[in-house]
Coordinates of C-alpha atoms in Angstrom, one line a residue:
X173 CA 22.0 25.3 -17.5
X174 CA 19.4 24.8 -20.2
X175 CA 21.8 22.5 -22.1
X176 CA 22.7 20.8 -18.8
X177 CA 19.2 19.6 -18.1
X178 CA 18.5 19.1 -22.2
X179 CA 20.5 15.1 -20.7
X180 CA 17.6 13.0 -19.5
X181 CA 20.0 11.7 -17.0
X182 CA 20.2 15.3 -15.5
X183 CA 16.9 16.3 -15.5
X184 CA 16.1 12.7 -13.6
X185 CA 18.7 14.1 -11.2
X186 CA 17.2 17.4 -10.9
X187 CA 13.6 16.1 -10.1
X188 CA 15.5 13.9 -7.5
X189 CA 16.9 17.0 -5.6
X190 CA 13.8 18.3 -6.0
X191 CA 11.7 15.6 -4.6
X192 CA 14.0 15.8 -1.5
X193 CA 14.2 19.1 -1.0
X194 CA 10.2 19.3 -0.7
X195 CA 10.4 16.3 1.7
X196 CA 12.6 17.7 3.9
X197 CA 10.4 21.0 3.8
X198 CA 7.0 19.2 4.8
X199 CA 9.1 17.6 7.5
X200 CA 10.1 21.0 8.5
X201 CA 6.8 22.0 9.3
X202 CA 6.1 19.5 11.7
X203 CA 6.3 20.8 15.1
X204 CA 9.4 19.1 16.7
X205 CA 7.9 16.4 19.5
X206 CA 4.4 16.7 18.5
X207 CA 2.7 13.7 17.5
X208 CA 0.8 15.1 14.9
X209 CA 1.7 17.5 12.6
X210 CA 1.0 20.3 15.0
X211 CA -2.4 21.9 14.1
X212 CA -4.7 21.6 11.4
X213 CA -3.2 24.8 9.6
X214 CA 0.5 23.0 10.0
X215 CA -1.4 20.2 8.6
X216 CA -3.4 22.2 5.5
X217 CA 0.3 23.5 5.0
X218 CA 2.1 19.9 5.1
X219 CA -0.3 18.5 2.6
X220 CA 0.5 21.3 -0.2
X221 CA 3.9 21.1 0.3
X222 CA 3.6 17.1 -0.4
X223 CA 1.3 17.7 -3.1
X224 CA 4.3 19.5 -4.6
X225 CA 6.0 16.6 -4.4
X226 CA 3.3 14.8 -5.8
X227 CA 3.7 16.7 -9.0
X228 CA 7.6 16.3 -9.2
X229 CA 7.3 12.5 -8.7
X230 CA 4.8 12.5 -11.6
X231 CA 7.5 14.1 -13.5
X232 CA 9.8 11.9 -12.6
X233 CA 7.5 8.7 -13.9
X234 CA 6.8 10.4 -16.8
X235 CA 10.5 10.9 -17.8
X236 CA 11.6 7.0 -17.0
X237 CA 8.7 5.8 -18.9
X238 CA 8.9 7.9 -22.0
X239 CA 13.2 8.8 -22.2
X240 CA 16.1 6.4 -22.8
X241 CA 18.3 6.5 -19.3
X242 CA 21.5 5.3 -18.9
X243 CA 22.3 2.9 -17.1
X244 CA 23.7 4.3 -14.1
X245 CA 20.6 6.2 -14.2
X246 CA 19.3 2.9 -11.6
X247 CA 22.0 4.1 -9.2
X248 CA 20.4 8.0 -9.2
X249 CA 16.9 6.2 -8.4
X250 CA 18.0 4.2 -5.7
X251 CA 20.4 6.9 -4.4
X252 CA 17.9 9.2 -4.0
X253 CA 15.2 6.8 -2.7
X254 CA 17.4 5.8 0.3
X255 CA 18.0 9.2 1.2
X256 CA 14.7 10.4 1.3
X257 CA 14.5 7.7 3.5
X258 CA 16.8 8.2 5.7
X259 CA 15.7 12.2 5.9
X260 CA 12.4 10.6 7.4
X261 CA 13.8 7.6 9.5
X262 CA 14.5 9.8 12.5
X263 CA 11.4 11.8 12.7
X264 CA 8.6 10.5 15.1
X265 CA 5.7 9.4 13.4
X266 CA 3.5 12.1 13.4
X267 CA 0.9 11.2 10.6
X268 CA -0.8 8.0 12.2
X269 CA 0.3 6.0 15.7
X270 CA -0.7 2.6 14.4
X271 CA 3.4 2.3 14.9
X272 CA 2.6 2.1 18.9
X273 CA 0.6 -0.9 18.4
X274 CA 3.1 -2.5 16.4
X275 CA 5.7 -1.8 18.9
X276 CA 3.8 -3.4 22.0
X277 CA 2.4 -5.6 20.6
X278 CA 5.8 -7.2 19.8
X279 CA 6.5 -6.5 23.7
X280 CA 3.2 -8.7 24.6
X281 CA 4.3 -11.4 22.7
X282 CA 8.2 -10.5 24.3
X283 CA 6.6 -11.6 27.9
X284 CA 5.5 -14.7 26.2
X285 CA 1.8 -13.6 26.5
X286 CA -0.8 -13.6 23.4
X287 CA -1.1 -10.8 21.4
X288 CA -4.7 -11.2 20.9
X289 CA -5.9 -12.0 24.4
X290 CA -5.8 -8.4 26.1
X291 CA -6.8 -4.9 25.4
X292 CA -3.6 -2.9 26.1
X293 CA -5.4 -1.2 29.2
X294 CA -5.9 -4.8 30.7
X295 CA -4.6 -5.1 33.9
X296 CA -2.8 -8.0 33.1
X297 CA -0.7 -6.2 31.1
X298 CA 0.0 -3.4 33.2
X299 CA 3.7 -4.7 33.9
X300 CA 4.1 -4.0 30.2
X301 CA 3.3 -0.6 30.5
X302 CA 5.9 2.6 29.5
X303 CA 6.0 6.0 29.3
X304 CA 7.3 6.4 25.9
X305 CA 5.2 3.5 24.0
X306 CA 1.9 3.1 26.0
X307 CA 0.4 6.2 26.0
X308 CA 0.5 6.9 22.7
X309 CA -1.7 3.6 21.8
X310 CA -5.1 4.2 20.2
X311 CA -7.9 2.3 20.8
X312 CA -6.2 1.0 23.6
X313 CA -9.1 0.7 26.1
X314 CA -11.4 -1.0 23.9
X315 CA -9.6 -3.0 21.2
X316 CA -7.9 -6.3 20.8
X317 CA -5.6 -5.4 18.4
X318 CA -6.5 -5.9 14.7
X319 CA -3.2 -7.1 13.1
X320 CA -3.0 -10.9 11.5
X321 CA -0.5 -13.1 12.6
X322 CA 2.3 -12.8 9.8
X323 CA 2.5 -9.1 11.1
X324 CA 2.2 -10.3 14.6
X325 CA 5.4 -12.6 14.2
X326 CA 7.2 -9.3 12.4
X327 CA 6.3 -7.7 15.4
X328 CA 7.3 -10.6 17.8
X329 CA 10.8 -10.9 15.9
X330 CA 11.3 -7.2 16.3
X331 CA 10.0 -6.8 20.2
X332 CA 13.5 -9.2 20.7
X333 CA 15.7 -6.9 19.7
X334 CA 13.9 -3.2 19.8
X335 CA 11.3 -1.9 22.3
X336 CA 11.3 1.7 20.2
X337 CA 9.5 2.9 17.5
X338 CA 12.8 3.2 15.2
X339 CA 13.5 -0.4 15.1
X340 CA 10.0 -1.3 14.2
X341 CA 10.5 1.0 11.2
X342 CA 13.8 0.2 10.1
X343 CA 12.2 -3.2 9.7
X344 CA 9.6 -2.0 7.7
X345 CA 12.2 -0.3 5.6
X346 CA 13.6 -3.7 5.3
X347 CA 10.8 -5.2 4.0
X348 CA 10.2 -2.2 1.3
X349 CA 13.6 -2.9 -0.1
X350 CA 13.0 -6.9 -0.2
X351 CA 10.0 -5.5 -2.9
X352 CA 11.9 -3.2 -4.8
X353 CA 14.8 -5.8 -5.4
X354 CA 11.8 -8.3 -6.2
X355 CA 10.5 -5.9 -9.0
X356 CA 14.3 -5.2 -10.0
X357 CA 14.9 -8.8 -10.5
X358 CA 11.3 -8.9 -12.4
X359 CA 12.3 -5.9 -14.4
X360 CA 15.4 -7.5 -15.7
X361 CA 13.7 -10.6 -16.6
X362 CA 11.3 -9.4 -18.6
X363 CA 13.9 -6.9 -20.5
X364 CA 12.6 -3.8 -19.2
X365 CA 14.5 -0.5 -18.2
X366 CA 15.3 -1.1 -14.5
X367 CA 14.7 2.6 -14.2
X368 CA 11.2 1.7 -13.7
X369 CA 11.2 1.1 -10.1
X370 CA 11.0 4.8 -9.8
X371 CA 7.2 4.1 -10.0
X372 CA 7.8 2.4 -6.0
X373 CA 10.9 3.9 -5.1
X374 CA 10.0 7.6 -5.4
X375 CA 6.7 7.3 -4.7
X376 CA 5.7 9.9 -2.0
X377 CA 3.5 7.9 -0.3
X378 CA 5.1 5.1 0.5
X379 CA 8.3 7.3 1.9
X380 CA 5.8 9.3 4.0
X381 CA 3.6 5.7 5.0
X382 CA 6.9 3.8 5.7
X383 CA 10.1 5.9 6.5
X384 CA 8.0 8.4 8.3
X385 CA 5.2 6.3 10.4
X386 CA 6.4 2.4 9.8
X387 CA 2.9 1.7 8.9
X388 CA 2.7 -2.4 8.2
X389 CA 1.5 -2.3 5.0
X390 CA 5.4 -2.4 3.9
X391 CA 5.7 -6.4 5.2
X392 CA 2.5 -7.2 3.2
X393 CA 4.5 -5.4 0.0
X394 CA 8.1 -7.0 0.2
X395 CA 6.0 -10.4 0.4
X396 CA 3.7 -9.5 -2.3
X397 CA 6.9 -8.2 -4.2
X398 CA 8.3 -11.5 -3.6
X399 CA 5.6 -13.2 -4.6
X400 CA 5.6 -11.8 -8.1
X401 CA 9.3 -12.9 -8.3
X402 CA 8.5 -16.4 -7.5
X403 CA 5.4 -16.5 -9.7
X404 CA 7.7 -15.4 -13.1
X405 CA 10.4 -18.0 -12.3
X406 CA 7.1 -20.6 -12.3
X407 CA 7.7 -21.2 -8.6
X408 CA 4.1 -21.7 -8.1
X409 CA 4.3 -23.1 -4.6
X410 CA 6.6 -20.8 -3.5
X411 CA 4.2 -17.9 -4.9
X412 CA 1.4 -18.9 -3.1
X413 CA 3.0 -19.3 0.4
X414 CA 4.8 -15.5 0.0
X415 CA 0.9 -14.2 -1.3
X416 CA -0.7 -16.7 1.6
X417 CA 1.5 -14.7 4.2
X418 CA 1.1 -11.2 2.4
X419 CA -2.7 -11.6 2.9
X420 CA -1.9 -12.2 6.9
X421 CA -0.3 -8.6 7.4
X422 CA -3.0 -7.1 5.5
X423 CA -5.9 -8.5 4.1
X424 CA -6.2 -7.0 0.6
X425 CA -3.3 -8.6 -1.2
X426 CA -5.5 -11.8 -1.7
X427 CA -7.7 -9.6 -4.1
X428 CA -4.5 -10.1 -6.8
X429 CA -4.5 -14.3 -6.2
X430 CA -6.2 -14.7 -9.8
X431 CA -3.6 -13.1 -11.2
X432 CA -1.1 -16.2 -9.7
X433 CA -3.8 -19.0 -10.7
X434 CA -4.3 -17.5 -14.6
X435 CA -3.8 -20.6 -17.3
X436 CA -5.4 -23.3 -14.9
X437 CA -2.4 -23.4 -13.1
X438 CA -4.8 -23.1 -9.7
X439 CA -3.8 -25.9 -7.0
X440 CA -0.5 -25.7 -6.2
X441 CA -0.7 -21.7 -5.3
X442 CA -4.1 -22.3 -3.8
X443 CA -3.6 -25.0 -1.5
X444 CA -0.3 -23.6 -0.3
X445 CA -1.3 -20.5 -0.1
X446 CA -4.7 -21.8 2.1
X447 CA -1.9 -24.0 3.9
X448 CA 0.3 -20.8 5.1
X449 CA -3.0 -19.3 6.7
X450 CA -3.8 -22.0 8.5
X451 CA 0.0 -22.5 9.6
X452 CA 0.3 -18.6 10.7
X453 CA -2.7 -18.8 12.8
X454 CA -1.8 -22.0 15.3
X455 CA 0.3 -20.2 17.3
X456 CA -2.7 -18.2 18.1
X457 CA -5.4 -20.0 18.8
X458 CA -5.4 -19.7 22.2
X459 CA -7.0 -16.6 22.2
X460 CA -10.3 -18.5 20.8
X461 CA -12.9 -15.6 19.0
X462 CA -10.5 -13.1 20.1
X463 CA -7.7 -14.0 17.2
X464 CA -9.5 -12.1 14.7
X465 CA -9.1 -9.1 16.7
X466 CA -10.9 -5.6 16.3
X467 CA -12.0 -6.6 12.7
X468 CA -15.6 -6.0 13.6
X469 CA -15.7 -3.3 15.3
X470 CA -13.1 -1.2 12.9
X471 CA -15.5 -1.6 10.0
X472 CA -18.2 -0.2 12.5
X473 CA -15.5 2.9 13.1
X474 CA -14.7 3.7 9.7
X475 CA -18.6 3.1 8.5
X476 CA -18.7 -0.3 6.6
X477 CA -21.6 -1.3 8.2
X478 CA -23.8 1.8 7.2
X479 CA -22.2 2.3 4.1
X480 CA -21.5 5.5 4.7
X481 CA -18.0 4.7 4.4
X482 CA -17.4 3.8 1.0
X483 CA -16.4 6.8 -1.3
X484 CA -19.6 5.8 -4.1
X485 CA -22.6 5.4 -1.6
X486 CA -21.2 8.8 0.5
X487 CA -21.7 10.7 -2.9
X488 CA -25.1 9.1 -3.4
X489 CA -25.8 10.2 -0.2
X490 CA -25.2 13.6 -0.9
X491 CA -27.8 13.2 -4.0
X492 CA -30.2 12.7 -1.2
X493 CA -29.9 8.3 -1.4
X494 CA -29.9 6.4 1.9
X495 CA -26.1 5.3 2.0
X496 CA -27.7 2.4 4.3
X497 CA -30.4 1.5 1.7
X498 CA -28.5 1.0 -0.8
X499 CA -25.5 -0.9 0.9
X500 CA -26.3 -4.6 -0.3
X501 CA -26.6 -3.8 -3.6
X502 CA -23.7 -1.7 -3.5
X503 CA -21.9 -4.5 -1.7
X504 CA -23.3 -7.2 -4.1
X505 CA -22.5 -5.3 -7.6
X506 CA -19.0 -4.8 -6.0
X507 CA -18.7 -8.3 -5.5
X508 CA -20.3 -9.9 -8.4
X509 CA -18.3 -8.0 -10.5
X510 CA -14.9 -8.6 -8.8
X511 CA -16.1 -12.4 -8.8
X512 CA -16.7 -11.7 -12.7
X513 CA -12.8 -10.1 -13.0
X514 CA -11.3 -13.0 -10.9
X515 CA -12.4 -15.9 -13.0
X516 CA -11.9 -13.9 -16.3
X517 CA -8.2 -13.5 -15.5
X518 CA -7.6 -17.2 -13.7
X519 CA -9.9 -18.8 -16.6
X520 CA -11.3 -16.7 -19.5
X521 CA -8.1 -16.1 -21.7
X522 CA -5.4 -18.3 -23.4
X523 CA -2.1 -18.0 -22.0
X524 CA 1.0 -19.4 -23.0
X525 CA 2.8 -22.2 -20.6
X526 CA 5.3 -19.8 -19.5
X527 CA 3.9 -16.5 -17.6
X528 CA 4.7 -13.4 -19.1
X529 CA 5.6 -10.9 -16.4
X530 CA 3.9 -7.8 -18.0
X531 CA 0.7 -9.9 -18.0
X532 CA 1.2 -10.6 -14.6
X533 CA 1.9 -7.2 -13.0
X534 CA -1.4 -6.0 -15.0
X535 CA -3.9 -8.6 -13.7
X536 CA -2.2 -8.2 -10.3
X537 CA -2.7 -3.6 -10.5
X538 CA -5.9 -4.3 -11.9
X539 CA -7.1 -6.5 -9.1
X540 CA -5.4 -4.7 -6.5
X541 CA -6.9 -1.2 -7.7
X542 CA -10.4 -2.5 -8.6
X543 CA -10.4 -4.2 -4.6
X544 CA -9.5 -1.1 -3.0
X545 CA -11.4 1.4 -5.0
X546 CA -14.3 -0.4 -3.9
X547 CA -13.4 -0.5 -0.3
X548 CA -11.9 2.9 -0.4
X549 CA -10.2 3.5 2.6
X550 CA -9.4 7.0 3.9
X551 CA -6.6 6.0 5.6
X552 CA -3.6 6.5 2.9
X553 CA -1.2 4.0 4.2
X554 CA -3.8 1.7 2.2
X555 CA -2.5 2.8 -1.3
X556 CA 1.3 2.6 -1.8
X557 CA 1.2 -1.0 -2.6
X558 CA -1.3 -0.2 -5.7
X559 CA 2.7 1.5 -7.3
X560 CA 4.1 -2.2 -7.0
X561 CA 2.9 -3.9 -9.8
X562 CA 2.6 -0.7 -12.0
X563 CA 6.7 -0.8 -11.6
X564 CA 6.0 -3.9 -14.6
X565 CA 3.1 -2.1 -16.3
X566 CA 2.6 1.1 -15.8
X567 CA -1.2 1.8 -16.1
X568 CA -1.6 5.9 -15.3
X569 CA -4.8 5.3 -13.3
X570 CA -2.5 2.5 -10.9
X571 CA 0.3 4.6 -10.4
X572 CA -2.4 8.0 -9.9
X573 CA -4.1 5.8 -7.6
X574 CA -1.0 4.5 -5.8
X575 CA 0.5 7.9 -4.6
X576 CA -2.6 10.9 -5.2
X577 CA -4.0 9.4 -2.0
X578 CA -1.3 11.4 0.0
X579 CA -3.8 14.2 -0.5
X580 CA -6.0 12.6 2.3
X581 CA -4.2 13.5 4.7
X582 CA -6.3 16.4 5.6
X583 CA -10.4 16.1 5.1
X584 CA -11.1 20.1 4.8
X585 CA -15.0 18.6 4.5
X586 CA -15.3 16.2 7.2
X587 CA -16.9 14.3 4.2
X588 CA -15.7 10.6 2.7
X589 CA -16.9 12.0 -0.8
X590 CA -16.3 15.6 -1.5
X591 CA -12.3 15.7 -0.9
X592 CA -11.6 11.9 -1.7
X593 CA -12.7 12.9 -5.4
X594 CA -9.7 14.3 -5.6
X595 CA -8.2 10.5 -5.9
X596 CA -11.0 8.8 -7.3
X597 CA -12.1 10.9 -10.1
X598 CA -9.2 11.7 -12.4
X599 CA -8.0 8.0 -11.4
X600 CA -11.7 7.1 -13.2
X601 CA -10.6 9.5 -15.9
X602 CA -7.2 8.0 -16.7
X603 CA -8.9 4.7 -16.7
X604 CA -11.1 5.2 -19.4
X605 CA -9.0 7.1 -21.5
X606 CA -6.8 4.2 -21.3
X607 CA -9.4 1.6 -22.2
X608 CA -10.6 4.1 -25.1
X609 CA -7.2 3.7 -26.9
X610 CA -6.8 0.6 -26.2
X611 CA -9.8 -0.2 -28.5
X612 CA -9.4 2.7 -30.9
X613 CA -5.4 2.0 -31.8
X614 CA -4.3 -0.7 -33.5
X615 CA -2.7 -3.2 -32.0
X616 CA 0.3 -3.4 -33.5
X617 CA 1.1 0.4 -31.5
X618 CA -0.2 -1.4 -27.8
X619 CA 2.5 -3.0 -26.3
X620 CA 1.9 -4.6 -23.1
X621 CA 3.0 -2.8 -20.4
X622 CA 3.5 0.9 -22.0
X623 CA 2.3 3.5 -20.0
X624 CA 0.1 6.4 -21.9

C-alpha cells in the first residue's frame, strides 16, 4: 500500500476518494426534508466534517502544484469533481434558500410580469403562488428582490423550462463548468499543468455553494471565467461584455476590471463593458426605482450602514471603538486604497503588447480578494469565485481565502469578528509571508504564478 500511494497519481486519487467520502458524510447528517441542516448541533457537526474536507482539498492543491502528474491525472480531477457533484445535485438545499428566489422569480417573469415590480407576497402575484416554491422564500413580505438583470434573464430562461429547484441548479452547474473549461483552455495556453484546475474543481465550497444550494454566484463565475479566456486571446471587446454581464449577476466581479484594462488598453473593454449594463437593464425599466431591488435595505440587514458588518470595524469594536464612528474612514481608506491598486495595475507598470495570462489571473485574485476582504461578507457563497483566477496563479492567501470560508457556516459567537478570524487571519498571514519572499529571494527563483 505504501508503495502504491509512493505514485503521485495515486495519492491524487486517494485524496479524491477521500474528498467524496467526507462529502457524502456531511450530507449524511442532514436531516432528510429539512431545510436546514436540522439543528444547530447537526449543523456544529456538518461544519467539522467539511472542515475535514477542507484539509484533504488543501492536500490535494498542494500535491498538483508541487508533483509532476500525468496526464490522465486531468481526467481523475474532473472525474471526481463531477461526482461530487452529482452526490449533491439531488439533495434540497438546506444551507441557504436564496435558490427559492431564483426559482420564482423566473416564474414572475414566466407570466410575463416584471421581476422587480412586486414583493412575492403581493397580491398580484398570488396566482403565482405554490406549495413547494413559495413558502420557502425569504424576505418575501418585504423585499423586491435583489438580483441584477443578467441573473434575472438566467432565471427567466430557466422558469421556461423548470419550475423546481433542480433545474435552477443544474443550470448553475452549467455555468461552473463553462468556467472551468475557460481556465482549462487558459491553462493550456499559457503552458501550465492542466491539473491545476483542482484549485476550482475540488474546491469544497463551491460544490457545497453550487451543487448543493445553486447559489447564483456560479453565472457571475462561468462569465468571469470566460472573460479571462477572451482577455488572453486579446479579444478585448469580447472581454468586457462577458465581465460587463458578470458584474450584472453579482456585483463584485467589476472589482477585477483593471486587471482587463492593464497596458492602456482601457476603451474597448470599458465602453463595452458600460454598453452591456446599460443593454441588460432596458428590459427592466419599467419597474422605475424599484429595478435596483432590495440593495438598500440588504446592506441595512447585514450592517453596512453601521459598520458593524465589516469583519475590521467589528474587531475594533470589541477594543471598545464605535464601529459607527469610525465607518467613513474605514470606508474611505478601503477605497482610496483599492482606487490606489486599480490604477497601479491598469497604468503604473510596463507590459508587453501581448497579455501574459499569469499576469492576468494575479491582478484579477488580487483585486477580487482585496474587494471582498474589505466587504467581508458572512455569507460563504461570496468566496468560491476568489479559487478562479488562483487556478492560473496560485497565491496561498487566494486559494485560503477562496474555500476556508466554508467554516462560516456556523457563528458559535453570534459575532462578525471572533469566528470570521478564522478566514481572515491566516489568509493575512499567508499574504505576508508571500510578499516577504518575494522581496527577500532573488528573482531569478520567483516565477510568476508558483504557489509557495
Amino acid at each position: 500500500m505504501t508503495r502504491l500511494l509512493a505514485s503521485p497519481a495515486h495519492r491524487l486519487a486517494a485524496l479524491g476518494l477521500g474528498l467524496l467520502v467526507v462529502n457524502v458524510g456531511a450530507l449524511a447528517i442532514h436531516v432528510p426534508g429539512a431545510d436546514t441542516v436540522g439543528s444547530v448541533a447537526r449543523a456544529n457537526v456538518f461544519v467539522g466534517v467539511v472542515a475535514v474536507g477542507l484539509g484533504i482539498y488543501l492536500l490535494a492543491v498542494r500535491l498538483v502544484l508541487r508533483e509532476r502528474l500525468p496526464p490522465a491525472a486531468l481526467w481523475t480531477i474532473l472525474g471526481f469533481a463531477v461526482v461530487m457533484r452529482a452526490a449533491l445535485l439531488p439533495a434540497p438545499p438546506f444551507l441557504s434558500s436564496d435558490i427559492y428566489r431564483y426559482v420564482w422569480d423566473g416564474q414572475v417573469q414566466a407570466a410575463g410580469i416584471n421581476p422587480y415590480r412586486y414583493i412575492p407576497a403581493d397580491p398580484a402575484l398570488e396566482r403565482l403562488r405554490d406549495a413547494a416554491v413559495y413558502p420557502l422564500i425569504n424576505r418575501k413580505d418585504y423585499a423586491h428582490t435583489i438580483y441584477p438583470p443578467a441573473a434575472q434573464m438566467v432565471f427567466a430562461a430557466v422558469g421556461q423550462v423548470s419550475h423546481g429547484v433542480t433545474g435552477m441548479k443544474l443550470a448553475m452547474l452549467g455555468f461552473e463548468a463553462l468556467g472551468v473549461l475557460a481556465m482549462l483552455a487558459i491553462l493550456r495556453g499559457a503552458g501550465l499543468p492542466s491539473a491545476r484546475i483542482l484549485i476550482y474543481a475540488w474546491n469544497p465550497l463551491a460544490l457545497w455553494s453550487f451543487a448543493c444550494d445553486g447559489h447564483v454566484d456560479a453565472i457571475a463565475i462561468g462569465l468571469l471565467g470566460l472573460a479571462l479566456l477572451a482577455r488572453t486571446r486579446l479579444r478585448y471587446g469580447l472581454a468586457g461584455a462577458l465581465l460587463g454581464a458578470a458584474t450584472l449577476v453579482k456585483l463584485l466581479p467589476v472589482a477585477v476590471a483593471p486587471a482587463f484594462v492593464r497596458g492602456g488598453r482601457l476603451w474597448r473593454p470599458m465602453l463595452i463593458g458600460a454598453a452591456v449594463i446599460a443593454v441588460l437593464y432596458l428590459p427592466y425599466l419599467g419597474a422605475g426605482r424599484d429595478v435596483l431591488g432590495f440593495a438598500g435595505g440588504y446592506g441595512a440587514e447585514e450592517g453596512y450602514e453601521t459598520g458593524a458588518g465589516y469583519w475590521l470595524l467589528a474587531g475594533l469594536g470589541h477594543l471598545g471603538l464605535s464601529p459607527p464612528g469610525l465607518l467613513r474612514t474605514y470606508l474611505v481608506c478601503a477605497g482610496l486604497t483599492l482606487a490606489a491598486l486599480a490604477l497601479w495595475i491598469a497604468f503604473g507598470r510596463d507590459r508587453a503588447p501581448a497579455p501574459d495570462a499569469v499576469a492576468l489571473c494575479g491582478d484579477a485574485g488580487l483585486l477580487a480578494a482585496l474587494t471582498t476582504c474589505a466587504a467581508s461578507p458572512h455569507y460563504v457563497w461570496y468566496y468560491p469565485w476568489l479559487a478562479l483566477p488562483a487556478v492560473v496563479a496560485p497565491a496561498p492567501a487566494l486559494i485560503w481565502l477562496g474555500a476556508a470560508p466554508i467554516l462560516l457556516l456556523i457563528d458559535p459567537f453570534n459575532d462578525r469578528f471572533l469566528w470570521p478570524s478564522l478566514v481572515f487571519v491566516p489568509a493575512l498571514v499567508l499574504a505576508v509571508r508571500a510578499l516577504w519572499q518575494t522581496r527577500t529571494a532573488p528573482q531569478a527563483s520567483l516565477p510568476q504564478g508558483t504557489a509557495r
